[in-house]
Amino acid sequence: NAGVMQNPRHLVRRRGQEARLRCSPMKGHSHVYWYRQLPEEGLKFMVYLQKENIIDESGMPKERFSAEFPKEGPSILRIQQVVRGDSAAYFCASSPPGRRETQYFGPGTRLLVL
Amino acid sequence: DAKTTQPTSMDCAEGRAANLPCNHSTISGNEYVYWYRQIHSQGPQYIIHGLKNNETNEMASLIITEDRKSSTLILPHATLRDTAVYYCIVRVDDFGNEKLTFGTGTRLTIIP
């Protein structure tokens, strides 16, 4: 059973470009979470999604950031018009239905904004 | 969610038991204690969780005091691969409260 997959693992963008980060949850998992880890800081929750629904987006910046988890395909975290402060590691986690207490994390996407 | 307090860093000799403490004096009756760890440059990894009884799995043991105001994660035979930042998280296991709130954790270094 493959773990949580994220791609790309590394992404370089220039200021003003768009960044799209993809997350494929573990097989059978219907809950996806996104976290951000700024350099030398702890992980911060961003958003929690179930298939086609955003359940909790209390950690998402109000502008430029959006997330989706369509019925088919991976979850996408989209950052529009990136700025240098968006440089961070973005981690996705998933959990199975009925066992939300355990979150399984992917390897992360390292975003560098030049 | 209750706030947790952990030592900033700890060392442990390889092969010895690593005991990582966590204080959560404001924990409420329906809050669980979770432990995750993050090895350098990797995603966090779930270790164990419990409510009030001690728990053990293939990775570690979790000892929760009777008043639940503190707990200890025990890695019975630490190896170099256990070097990581360990996070103690307290959370209500409720729908709509799934997010994990990571603090600064304890940086555990296993010494050869």
PDB file of C-alpha atoms in Angstrom:
ATOM      1  CA  ASN A   1       0.000   0.000   0.000  1.00  0.00           C
ATOM      2  CA  ALA A   2       1.763   3.117  -1.205  1.00  0.00           C
ATOM      3  CA  GLY A   3       1.974   5.999   1.218  1.00  0.00           C
ATOM      4  CA  VAL A   4       0.863   9.555   0.682  1.00  0.00           C
ATOM      5  CA  MET A   5       2.424  10.888  -2.485  1.00  0.00           C
ATOM      6  CA  GLN A   6       3.240  14.487  -3.190  1.00  0.00           C
ATOM      7  CA  ASN A   7       4.589  16.052  -6.321  1.00  0.00           C
ATOM      8  CA  PRO A   8       6.608  17.771  -7.250  1.00  0.00           C
ATOM      9  CA  ARG A   9       9.081  17.241  -4.428  1.00  0.00           C
ATOM     10  CA  HIS A  10      10.819  20.506  -5.269  1.00  0.00           C
ATOM     11  CA  LEU A  11       9.337  23.483  -7.048  1.00  0.00           C
ATOM     12  CA  VAL A  12      11.016  26.736  -8.010  1.00  0.00           C
ATOM     13  CA  ARG A  13       8.928  29.723  -8.991  1.00  0.00           C
ATOM     14  CA  ARG A  14       9.608  33.377  -9.664  1.00  0.00           C
ATOM     15  CA  ARG A  15       7.638  36.031  -7.862  1.00  0.00           C
ATOM     16  CA  GLY A  16       4.219  36.484  -9.422  1.00  0.00           C
ATOM     17  CA  GLN A  17       3.973  32.974 -10.874  1.00  0.00           C
ATOM     18  CA  GLU A  18       1.531  30.297  -9.799  1.00  0.00           C
ATOM     19  CA  ALA A  19       2.441  27.189  -7.830  1.00  0.00           C
ATOM     20  CA  ARG A  20       0.395  23.995  -7.932  1.00  0.00           C
ATOM     21  CA  LEU A  21       1.135  21.313  -5.391  1.00  0.00           C
ATOM     22  CA  ARG A  22      -0.427  17.880  -5.727  1.00  0.00           C
ATOM     23  CA  CYS A  23      -1.211  15.296  -3.099  1.00  0.00           C
ATOM     24  CA  SER A  24      -2.442  11.752  -3.644  1.00  0.00           C
ATOM     25  CA  PRO A  25      -3.727  10.280  -0.381  1.00  0.00           C
ATOM     26  CA  MET A  26      -3.216   6.701   0.662  1.00  0.00           C
ATOM     27  CA  LYS A  27      -5.562   4.229  -0.970  1.00  0.00           C
ATOM     28  CA  GLY A  28      -8.944   4.268   0.724  1.00  0.00           C
ATOM     29  CA  HIS A  29      -8.330   7.562   2.508  1.00  0.00           C
ATOM     30  CA  SER A  30     -10.957  10.204   1.972  1.00  0.00           C
ATOM     31  CA  HIS A  31      -9.605  12.955   4.237  1.00  0.00           C
ATOM     32  CA  VAL A  32      -6.751  15.243   3.216  1.00  0.00           C
ATOM     33  CA  TYR A  33      -4.924  17.886   5.243  1.00  0.00           C
ATOM     34  CA  TRP A  34      -2.387  20.472   4.177  1.00  0.00           C
ATOM     35  CA  TYR A  35       0.276  21.928   6.468  1.00  0.00           C
ATOM     36  CA  ARG A  36       3.020  24.466   5.875  1.00  0.00           C
ATOM     37  CA  GLN A  37       6.422  24.592   7.507  1.00  0.00           C
ATOM     38  CA  LEU A  38       8.334  27.820   7.128  1.00  0.00           C
ATOM     39  CA  PRO A  39      12.132  27.634   7.450  1.00  0.00           C
ATOM     40  CA  GLU A  40      13.184  26.921  11.046  1.00  0.00           C
ATOM     41  CA  GLU A  41       9.564  26.909  12.232  1.00  0.00           C
ATOM     42  CA  GLY A  42       6.980  24.324  13.215  1.00  0.00           C
ATOM     43  CA  LEU A  43       4.215  22.933  11.061  1.00  0.00           C
ATOM     44  CA  LYS A  44       1.075  25.014  10.740  1.00  0.00           C
ATOM     45  CA  PHE A  45      -2.280  23.627   9.714  1.00  0.00           C
ATOM     46  CA  MET A  46      -3.749  25.150   6.576  1.00  0.00           C
ATOM     47  CA  VAL A  47      -6.824  23.259   5.391  1.00  0.00           C
ATOM     48  CA  TYR A  48      -8.776  20.016   5.800  1.00  0.00           C
ATOM     49  CA  LEU A  49     -10.753  18.565   2.913  1.00  0.00           C
ATOM     50  CA  GLN A  50     -12.926  15.588   2.206  1.00  0.00           C
ATOM     51  CA  LYS A  51     -13.865  14.582  -1.306  1.00  0.00           C
ATOM     52  CA  GLU A  52     -15.242  17.709  -3.033  1.00  0.00           C
ATOM     53  CA  ASN A  53     -15.691  19.553   0.274  1.00  0.00           C
ATOM     54  CA  ILE A  54     -13.594  21.955   2.331  1.00  0.00           C
ATOM     55  CA  ILE A  55     -14.248  21.150   5.975  1.00  0.00           C
ATOM     56  CA  ASP A  56     -11.856  23.507   7.768  1.00  0.00           C
ATOM     57  CA  GLU A  57      -9.830  26.245   6.096  1.00  0.00           C
ATOM     58  CA  SER A  58      -9.064  28.210   9.226  1.00  0.00           C
ATOM     59  CA  GLY A  59      -5.320  28.124   8.549  1.00  0.00           C
ATOM     60  CA  MET A  60      -5.424  29.265   4.951  1.00  0.00           C
ATOM     61  CA  PRO A  61      -4.205  32.760   4.098  1.00  0.00           C
ATOM     62  CA  LYS A  62      -7.145  34.863   2.971  1.00  0.00           C
ATOM     63  CA  GLU A  63      -5.728  35.677  -0.427  1.00  0.00           C
ATOM     64  CA  ARG A  64      -3.873  33.827  -3.187  1.00  0.00           C
ATOM     65  CA  PHE A  65      -4.233  30.370  -1.618  1.00  0.00           C
ATOM     66  CA  SER A  66      -6.857  27.797  -2.531  1.00  0.00           C
ATOM     67  CA  ALA A  67      -7.288  24.058  -2.161  1.00  0.00           C
ATOM     68  CA  GLU A  68      -9.456  21.422  -3.716  1.00  0.00           C
ATOM     69  CA  PHE A  69      -9.963  17.679  -3.482  1.00  0.00           C
ATOM     70  CA  PRO A  70     -12.021  16.619  -6.502  1.00  0.00           C
ATOM     71  CA  LYS A  71     -14.020  13.441  -6.763  1.00  0.00           C
ATOM     72  CA  GLU A  72     -11.360  12.004  -9.043  1.00  0.00           C
ATOM     73  CA  GLY A  73      -7.688  12.775  -8.856  1.00  0.00           C
ATOM     74  CA  PRO A  74      -5.327  14.272  -6.318  1.00  0.00           C
ATOM     75  CA  SER A  75      -5.839  17.153  -3.952  1.00  0.00           C
ATOM     76  CA  ILE A  76      -4.371  20.415  -5.246  1.00  0.00           C
ATOM     77  CA  LEU A  77      -2.988  23.308  -3.227  1.00  0.00           C
ATOM     78  CA  ARG A  78      -2.766  26.342  -5.457  1.00  0.00           C
ATOM     79  CA  ILE A  79      -0.814  29.476  -4.685  1.00  0.00           C
ATOM     80  CA  GLN A  80      -1.327  32.373  -7.045  1.00  0.00           C
ATOM     81  CA  GLN A  81       1.128  35.230  -7.552  1.00  0.00           C
ATOM     82  CA  VAL A  82       3.721  33.711  -5.262  1.00  0.00           C
ATOM     83  CA  VAL A  83       5.909  35.909  -3.073  1.00  0.00           C
ATOM     84  CA  ARG A  84       9.220  35.109  -1.382  1.00  0.00           C
ATOM     85  CA  GLY A  85       7.443  34.572   1.921  1.00  0.00           C
ATOM     86  CA  ASP A  86       5.634  31.585   0.413  1.00  0.00           C
ATOM     87  CA  SER A  87       8.934  29.670   0.318  1.00  0.00           C
ATOM     88  CA  ALA A  88       8.367  26.734   2.631  1.00  0.00           C
ATOM     89  CA  ALA A  89       7.809  22.998   2.835  1.00  0.00           C
ATOM     90  CA  TYR A  90       4.196  22.040   2.206  1.00  0.00           C
ATOM     91  CA  PHE A  91       3.076  18.741   3.662  1.00  0.00           C
ATOM     92  CA  CYS A  92      -0.030  16.812   2.861  1.00  0.00           C
ATOM     93  CA  ALA A  93      -1.530  14.177   5.155  1.00  0.00           C
ATOM     94  CA  SER A  94      -4.419  11.777   4.781  1.00  0.00           C
ATOM     95  CA  SER A  95      -6.566   9.669   7.061  1.00  0.00           C
ATOM     96  CA  PRO A  96      -9.111   6.950   6.446  1.00  0.00           C
ATOM     97  CA  PRO A  97     -12.846   7.391   7.029  1.00  0.00           C
ATOM     98  CA  GLY A  98     -13.746   6.524  10.586  1.00  0.00           C
ATOM     99  CA  ARG A  99     -10.140   6.877  11.808  1.00  0.00           C
ATOM    100  CA  ARG A 100      -9.485  10.561  11.555  1.00  0.00           C
ATOM    101  CA  GLU A 101      -7.227  10.547  14.591  1.00  0.00           C
ATOM    102  CA  THR A 102      -4.203   9.213  12.730  1.00  0.00           C
ATOM    103  CA  GLN A 103      -2.811  11.327   9.930  1.00  0.00           C
ATOM    104  CA  TYR A 104      -0.257   9.882   7.524  1.00  0.00           C
ATOM    105  CA  PHE A 105       2.050  12.464   6.032  1.00  0.00           C
ATOM    106  CA  GLY A 106       3.661  12.662   2.641  1.00  0.00           C
ATOM    107  CA  PRO A 107       7.282  13.646   1.987  1.00  0.00           C
ATOM    108  CA  GLY A 108       6.397  17.253   1.288  1.00  0.00           C
ATOM    109  CA  THR A 109       6.928  19.746  -1.520  1.00  0.00           C
ATOM    110  CA  ARG A 110       9.701  22.274  -1.049  1.00  0.00           C
ATOM    111  CA  LEU A 111       8.690  25.518  -2.701  1.00  0.00           C
ATOM    112  CA  LEU A 112      11.346  28.111  -3.402  1.00  0.00           C
ATOM    113  CA  VAL A 113      10.288  31.504  -4.679  1.00  0.00           C
ATOM    114  CA  LEU A 114      13.045  33.513  -6.321  1.00  0.00           C
TER     115      LEU A 114
ATOM    116  CA  ASP B   1      -6.882  22.382  22.441  1.00  0.00           C
ATOM    117  CA  ALA B   2      -4.694  22.223  25.549  1.00  0.00           C
ATOM    118  CA  LYS B   3      -1.216  23.669  25.394  1.00  0.00           C
ATOM    119  CA  THR B   4       1.757  21.342  25.817  1.00  0.00           C
ATOM    120  CA  THR B   5       5.233  21.974  27.168  1.00  0.00           C
ATOM    121  CA  GLN B   6       8.252  19.924  26.126  1.00  0.00           C
ATOM    122  CA  PRO B   7      11.988  20.283  26.684  1.00  0.00           C
ATOM    123  CA  THR B   8      13.699  21.912  23.743  1.00  0.00           C
ATOM    124  CA  SER B   9      16.286  19.198  23.294  1.00  0.00           C
ATOM    125  CA  MET B  10      17.517  15.906  24.738  1.00  0.00           C
ATOM    126  CA  ASP B  11      20.327  13.467  24.125  1.00  0.00           C
ATOM    127  CA  CYS B  12      20.192   9.716  24.575  1.00  0.00           C
ATOM    128  CA  ALA B  13      22.819   7.031  24.111  1.00  0.00           C
ATOM    129  CA  GLU B  14      22.219   4.497  21.378  1.00  0.00           C
ATOM    130  CA  GLY B  15      20.660   1.316  22.726  1.00  0.00           C
ATOM    131  CA  ARG B  16      19.283   2.984  25.837  1.00  0.00           C
ATOM    132  CA  ALA B  17      15.657   3.901  26.464  1.00  0.00           C
ATOM    133  CA  ALA B  18      14.721   7.434  25.467  1.00  0.00           C
ATOM    134  CA  ASN B  19      12.139   9.026  27.744  1.00  0.00           C
ATOM    135  CA  LEU B  20      10.522  12.168  26.376  1.00  0.00           C
ATOM    136  CA  PRO B  21       8.327  14.127  28.805  1.00  0.00           C
ATOM    137  CA  CYS B  22       5.366  16.324  27.990  1.00  0.00           C
ATOM    138  CA  ASN B  23       3.336  18.534  30.298  1.00  0.00           C
ATOM    139  CA  HIS B  24      -0.298  19.237  29.485  1.00  0.00           C
ATOM    140  CA  SER B  25      -1.658  20.502  32.784  1.00  0.00           C
ATOM    141  CA  THR B  26      -4.772  22.091  31.248  1.00  0.00           C
ATOM    142  CA  ILE B  27      -5.889  18.964  29.418  1.00  0.00           C
ATOM    143  CA  SER B  28      -9.616  18.297  29.548  1.00  0.00           C
ATOM    144  CA  GLY B  29     -11.350  14.975  29.958  1.00  0.00           C
ATOM    145  CA  ASN B  30     -12.045  14.351  26.282  1.00  0.00           C
ATOM    146  CA  GLU B  31      -8.634  15.323  24.919  1.00  0.00           C
ATOM    147  CA  TYR B  32      -6.249  12.701  23.631  1.00  0.00           C
ATOM    148  CA  VAL B  33      -2.458  12.825  23.802  1.00  0.00           C
ATOM    149  CA  TYR B  34      -0.751  12.251  20.448  1.00  0.00           C
ATOM    150  CA  TRP B  35       2.909  11.858  19.597  1.00  0.00           C
ATOM    151  CA  TYR B  36       4.391  12.490  16.175  1.00  0.00           C
ATOM    152  CA  ARG B  37       7.986  12.839  15.115  1.00  0.00           C
ATOM    153  CA  GLN B  38       9.721  14.505  12.198  1.00  0.00           C
ATOM    154  CA  ILE B  39      13.014  13.185  10.968  1.00  0.00           C
ATOM    155  CA  HIS B  40      15.052  15.845   9.198  1.00  0.00           C
ATOM    156  CA  SER B  41      13.596  16.851   5.810  1.00  0.00           C
ATOM    157  CA  GLN B  42      10.802  14.288   6.020  1.00  0.00           C
ATOM    158  CA  GLY B  43       7.086  14.502   6.729  1.00  0.00           C
ATOM    159  CA  PRO B  44       5.882  13.926  10.281  1.00  0.00           C
ATOM    160  CA  GLN B  45       5.274  10.356  11.341  1.00  0.00           C
ATOM    161  CA  TYR B  46       2.558   9.207  13.708  1.00  0.00           C
ATOM    162  CA  ILE B  47       3.917   7.313  16.707  1.00  0.00           C
ATOM    163  CA  ILE B  48       1.182   6.653  19.237  1.00  0.00           C
ATOM    164  CA  HIS B  49      -1.783   8.193  21.019  1.00  0.00           C
ATOM    165  CA  GLY B  50      -3.835   7.603  24.141  1.00  0.00           C
ATOM    166  CA  LEU B  51      -6.583   8.980  26.354  1.00  0.00           C
ATOM    167  CA  LYS B  52      -5.850   7.795  29.899  1.00  0.00           C
ATOM    168  CA  ASN B  53      -4.537   4.263  29.759  1.00  0.00           C
ATOM    169  CA  ASN B  54      -0.928   3.502  28.968  1.00  0.00           C
ATOM    170  CA  GLU B  55      -0.426   2.416  25.388  1.00  0.00           C
ATOM    171  CA  THR B  56       2.226   0.387  23.592  1.00  0.00           C
ATOM    172  CA  ASN B  57       2.854  -0.388  19.955  1.00  0.00           C
ATOM    173  CA  GLU B  58       5.760  -1.553  17.842  1.00  0.00           C
ATOM    174  CA  MET B  59       7.377   1.869  17.936  1.00  0.00           C
ATOM    175  CA  ALA B  60       6.970   3.142  21.472  1.00  0.00           C
ATOM    176  CA  SER B  61       5.136   3.206  24.776  1.00  0.00           C
ATOM    177  CA  LEU B  62       3.043   6.065  26.097  1.00  0.00           C
ATOM    178  CA  ILE B  63       2.724   6.536  29.840  1.00  0.00           C
ATOM    179  CA  ILE B  64       0.031   8.972  30.977  1.00  0.00           C
ATOM    180  CA  THR B  65      -0.096  10.027  34.615  1.00  0.00           C
ATOM    181  CA  GLU B  66      -3.242   9.302  36.582  1.00  0.00           C
ATOM    182  CA  ASP B  67      -4.235  12.984  36.671  1.00  0.00           C
ATOM    183  CA  ARG B  68      -3.447  13.177  32.920  1.00  0.00           C
ATOM    184  CA  LYS B  69      -1.485  16.375  33.371  1.00  0.00           C
ATOM    185  CA  SER B  70       1.665  14.893  31.921  1.00  0.00           C
ATOM    186  CA  SER B  71       2.870  11.997  29.816  1.00  0.00           C
ATOM    187  CA  THR B  72       6.079  10.301  28.736  1.00  0.00           C
ATOM    188  CA  LEU B  73       6.926   8.769  25.402  1.00  0.00           C
ATOM    189  CA  ILE B  74       9.344   5.891  25.728  1.00  0.00           C
ATOM    190  CA  LEU B  75      11.484   4.566  22.894  1.00  0.00           C
ATOM    191  CA  PRO B  76      12.753   1.349  24.501  1.00  0.00           C
ATOM    192  CA  HIS B  77      15.987   0.839  22.557  1.00  0.00           C
ATOM    193  CA  ALA B  78      16.915   4.022  20.771  1.00  0.00           C
ATOM    194  CA  THR B  79      18.782   3.804  17.472  1.00  0.00           C
ATOM    195  CA  LEU B  80      20.483   6.502  15.425  1.00  0.00           C
ATOM    196  CA  ARG B  81      17.430   6.539  13.159  1.00  0.00           C
ATOM    197  CA  ASP B  82      15.344   7.796  16.078  1.00  0.00           C
ATOM    198  CA  THR B  83      17.101  11.158  15.926  1.00  0.00           C
ATOM    199  CA  ALA B  84      14.227  13.546  15.173  1.00  0.00           C
ATOM    200  CA  VAL B  85      11.989  16.277  16.553  1.00  0.00           C
ATOM    201  CA  TYR B  86       9.236  14.749  18.687  1.00  0.00           C
ATOM    202  CA  TYR B  87       5.916  16.525  19.030  1.00  0.00           C
ATOM    203  CA  CYS B  88       3.416  16.016  21.827  1.00  0.00           C
ATOM    204  CA  ILE B  89      -0.050  17.172  20.753  1.00  0.00           C
ATOM    205  CA  VAL B  90      -3.252  17.270  22.735  1.00  0.00           C
ATOM    206  CA  ARG B  91      -6.475  17.228  20.812  1.00  0.00           C
ATOM    207  CA  VAL B  92     -10.162  16.462  21.083  1.00  0.00           C
ATOM    208  CA  ASP B  93     -11.032  13.681  18.700  1.00  0.00           C
ATOM    209  CA  ASP B  94     -14.138  15.309  17.336  1.00  0.00           C
ATOM    210  CA  PHE B  95     -15.582  15.914  13.896  1.00  0.00           C
ATOM    211  CA  GLY B  96     -14.525  19.359  12.768  1.00  0.00           C
ATOM    212  CA  ASN B  97     -11.471  19.364  15.016  1.00  0.00           C
ATOM    213  CA  GLU B  98      -9.135  17.234  13.004  1.00  0.00           C
ATOM    214  CA  LYS B  99      -6.240  19.664  12.671  1.00  0.00           C
ATOM    215  CA  LEU B 100      -3.021  18.922  14.492  1.00  0.00           C
ATOM    216  CA  THR B 101      -1.428  21.866  16.285  1.00  0.00           C
ATOM    217  CA  PHE B 102       2.317  21.332  16.345  1.00  0.00           C
ATOM    218  CA  GLY B 103       4.427  23.147  18.929  1.00  0.00           C
ATOM    219  CA  THR B 104       8.199  23.380  18.895  1.00  0.00           C
ATOM    220  CA  GLY B 105       8.711  19.798  20.065  1.00  0.00           C
ATOM    221  CA  THR B 106      11.781  18.135  21.558  1.00  0.00           C
ATOM    222  CA  ARG B 107      14.834  17.665  19.389  1.00  0.00           C
ATOM    223  CA  LEU B 108      16.090  14.202  20.348  1.00  0.00           C
ATOM    224  CA  THR B 109      19.640  13.310  19.382  1.00  0.00           C
ATOM    225  CA  ILE B 110      20.792   9.715  19.690  1.00  0.00           C
ATOM    226  CA  ILE B 111      24.478   9.544  20.495  1.00  0.00           C
ATOM    227  CA  PRO B 112      26.514   6.591  19.115  1.00  0.00           C
TER     228      PRO B 112
END
